[in-house]
C-alpha positions as CSV (number, residue, x, y, z in Angstrom):
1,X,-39.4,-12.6,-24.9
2,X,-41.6,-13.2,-28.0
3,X,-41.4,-12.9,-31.4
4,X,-43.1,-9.9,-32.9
5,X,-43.8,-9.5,-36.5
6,X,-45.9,-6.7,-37.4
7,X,-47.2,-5.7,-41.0
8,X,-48.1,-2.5,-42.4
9,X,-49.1,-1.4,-46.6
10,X,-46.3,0.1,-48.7
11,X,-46.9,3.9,-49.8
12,X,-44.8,4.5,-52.4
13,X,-42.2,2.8,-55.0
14,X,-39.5,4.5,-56.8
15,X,-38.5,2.4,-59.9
16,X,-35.7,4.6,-60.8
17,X,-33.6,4.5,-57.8
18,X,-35.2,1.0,-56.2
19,X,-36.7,2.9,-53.0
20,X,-39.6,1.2,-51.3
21,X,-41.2,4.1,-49.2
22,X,-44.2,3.0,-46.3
23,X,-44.6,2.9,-42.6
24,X,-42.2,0.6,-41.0
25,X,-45.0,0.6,-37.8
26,X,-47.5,2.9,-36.1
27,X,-49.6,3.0,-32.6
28,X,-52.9,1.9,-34.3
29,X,-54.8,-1.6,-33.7
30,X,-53.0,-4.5,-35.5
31,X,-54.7,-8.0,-36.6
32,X,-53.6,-9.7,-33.9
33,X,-55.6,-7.1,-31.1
34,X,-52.0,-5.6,-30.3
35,X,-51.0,-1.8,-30.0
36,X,-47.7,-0.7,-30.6
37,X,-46.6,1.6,-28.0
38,X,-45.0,4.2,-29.6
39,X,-43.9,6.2,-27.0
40,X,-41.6,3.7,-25.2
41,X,-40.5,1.9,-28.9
42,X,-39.5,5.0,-30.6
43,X,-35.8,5.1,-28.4
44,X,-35.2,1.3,-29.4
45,X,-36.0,2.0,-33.5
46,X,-33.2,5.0,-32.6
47,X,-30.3,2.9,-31.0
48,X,-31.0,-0.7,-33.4
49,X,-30.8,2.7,-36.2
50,X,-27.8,3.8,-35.2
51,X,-26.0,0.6,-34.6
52,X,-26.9,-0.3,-38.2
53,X,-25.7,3.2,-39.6
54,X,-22.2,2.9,-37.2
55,X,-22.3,-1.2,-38.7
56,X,-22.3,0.1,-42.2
57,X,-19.7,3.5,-42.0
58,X,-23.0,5.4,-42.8
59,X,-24.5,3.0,-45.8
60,X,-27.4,1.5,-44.1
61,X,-30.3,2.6,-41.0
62,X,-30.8,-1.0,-40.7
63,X,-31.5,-3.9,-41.9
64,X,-34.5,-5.1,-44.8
65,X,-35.5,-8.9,-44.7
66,X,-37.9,-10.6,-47.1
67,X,-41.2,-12.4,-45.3
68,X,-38.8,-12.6,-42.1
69,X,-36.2,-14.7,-43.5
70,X,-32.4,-14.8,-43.9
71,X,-32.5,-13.3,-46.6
72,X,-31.0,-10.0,-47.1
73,X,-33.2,-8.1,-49.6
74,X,-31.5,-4.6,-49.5
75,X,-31.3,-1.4,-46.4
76,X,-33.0,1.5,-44.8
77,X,-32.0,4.5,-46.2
78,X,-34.1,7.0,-44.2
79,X,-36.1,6.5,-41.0
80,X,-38.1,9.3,-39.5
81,X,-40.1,9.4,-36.2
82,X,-44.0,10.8,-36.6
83,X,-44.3,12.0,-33.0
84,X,-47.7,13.6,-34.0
85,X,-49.0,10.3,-36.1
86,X,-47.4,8.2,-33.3
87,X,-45.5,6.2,-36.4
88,X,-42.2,5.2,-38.1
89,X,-41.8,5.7,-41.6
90,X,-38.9,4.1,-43.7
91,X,-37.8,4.3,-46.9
92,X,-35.8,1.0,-48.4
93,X,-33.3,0.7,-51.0
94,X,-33.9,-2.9,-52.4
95,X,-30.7,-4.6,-54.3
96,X,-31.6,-8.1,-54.4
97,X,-32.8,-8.7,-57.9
98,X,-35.4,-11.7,-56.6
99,X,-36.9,-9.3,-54.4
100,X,-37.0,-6.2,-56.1
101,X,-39.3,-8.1,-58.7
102,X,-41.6,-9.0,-56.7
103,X,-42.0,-5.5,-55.2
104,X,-42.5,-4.5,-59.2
105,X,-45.0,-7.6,-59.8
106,X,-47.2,-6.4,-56.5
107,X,-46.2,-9.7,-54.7
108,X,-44.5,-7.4,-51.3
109,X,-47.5,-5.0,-50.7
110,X,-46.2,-4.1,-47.2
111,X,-43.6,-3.7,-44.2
112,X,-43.5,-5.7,-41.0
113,X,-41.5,-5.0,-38.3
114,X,-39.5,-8.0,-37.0
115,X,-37.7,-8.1,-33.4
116,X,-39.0,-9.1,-29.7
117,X,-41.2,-7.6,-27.5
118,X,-39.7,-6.3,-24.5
119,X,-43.2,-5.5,-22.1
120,X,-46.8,-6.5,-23.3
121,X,-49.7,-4.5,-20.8
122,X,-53.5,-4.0,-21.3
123,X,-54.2,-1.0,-22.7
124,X,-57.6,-0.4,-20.4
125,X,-59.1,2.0,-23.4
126,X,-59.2,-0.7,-25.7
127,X,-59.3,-4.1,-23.9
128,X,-56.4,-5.0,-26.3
129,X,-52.8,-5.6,-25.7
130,X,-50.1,-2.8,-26.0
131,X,-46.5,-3.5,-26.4
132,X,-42.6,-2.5,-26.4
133,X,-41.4,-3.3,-29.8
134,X,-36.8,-3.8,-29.7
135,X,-36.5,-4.3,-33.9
136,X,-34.1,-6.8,-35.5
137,X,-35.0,-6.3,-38.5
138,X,-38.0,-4.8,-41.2
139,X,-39.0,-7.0,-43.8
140,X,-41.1,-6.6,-47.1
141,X,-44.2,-8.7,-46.7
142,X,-47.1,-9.7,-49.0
143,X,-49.9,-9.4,-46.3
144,X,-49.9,-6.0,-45.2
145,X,-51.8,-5.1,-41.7
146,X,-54.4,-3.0,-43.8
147,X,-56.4,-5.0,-46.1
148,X,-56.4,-3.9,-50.0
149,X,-53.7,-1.2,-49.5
150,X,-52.2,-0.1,-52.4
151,X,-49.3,1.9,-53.1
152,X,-47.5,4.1,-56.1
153,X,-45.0,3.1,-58.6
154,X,-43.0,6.0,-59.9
155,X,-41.2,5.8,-62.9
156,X,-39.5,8.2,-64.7
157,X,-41.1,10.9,-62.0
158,X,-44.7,10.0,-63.3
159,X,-46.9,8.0,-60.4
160,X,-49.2,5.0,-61.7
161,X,-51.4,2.9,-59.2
162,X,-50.6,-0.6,-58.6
């Protein structure tokens, strides 16, 4: 199967504890003219979850990548399914220091899912192409989906724009 690399604006960074919070992915129309399925993806985000929590003895719900490289730039430490909003929102505990600056210096504006595509179909409403995601892997990304997204820095509880 393909590669599928899908990205999406970060929401919210928490400078005290080093938590990225966003959408890891959502059924809405990417750049690309693909749909992610939600529906049929949701139960693969669950088991590659799960297997990453059972991996870790409980420290990580799976794995966080920077721009889709080896390179280990920290964990998930929450994941929750949106059934109504048809999306998957994470929230990442970043630990490598490279990385984690250049969340601070606005260089990572986004998630992307990384991982294969396990069916592709036309989705007749649209005329675009909906797909079965199977994730390896979410990485922090500097082009988000969404052009000019922004997100929050919270220090010290107080939010400033970024």
């Amino acid at each position: 199967m393909s590669k599928l690399n899908l990205f999406l604006p970060l929401t919210k960074v928490d400078v005290d504890q080093r938590l990225v919070h966003g959408v890891a992915t959502a059924e809405a129309p990417d750049r690309a003219g693909e749909i992610f399925d939600y529906e049929s993806s949701k139960p693969y985000f669950e088991a590659w979850s799960a297997e990453a929590e059972e991996a870790s003895g409980g420290k990580s719900l799976g794995a966080v990548r920077a721009m889709h490289q080896s390179i280990a730039a920290g964990k998930l430490t929450d994941i929750a399914f949106d059934d109504e909003g048809k999306r998957i929102l994470v929230a990442a505990k970043i630990v490598d220091e490279d990385e984690w600056r250049k969340v601070l210096e606005g260089v990572y504006t986004g998630f992307s899912q990384g991982g294969r595509y396990v069916k592709r179909w036309s989705d007749e409403a649209t005329g675009l192409t909906r797909y079965t995601a199977d994730p390896t892997e979410i990485s922090l990304v500097d082009v988000p989906c969404l052009p000019g997204a922004t997100f929050e820095i919270v220090k010290n509880g107080a939010s400033e724009a970024h």
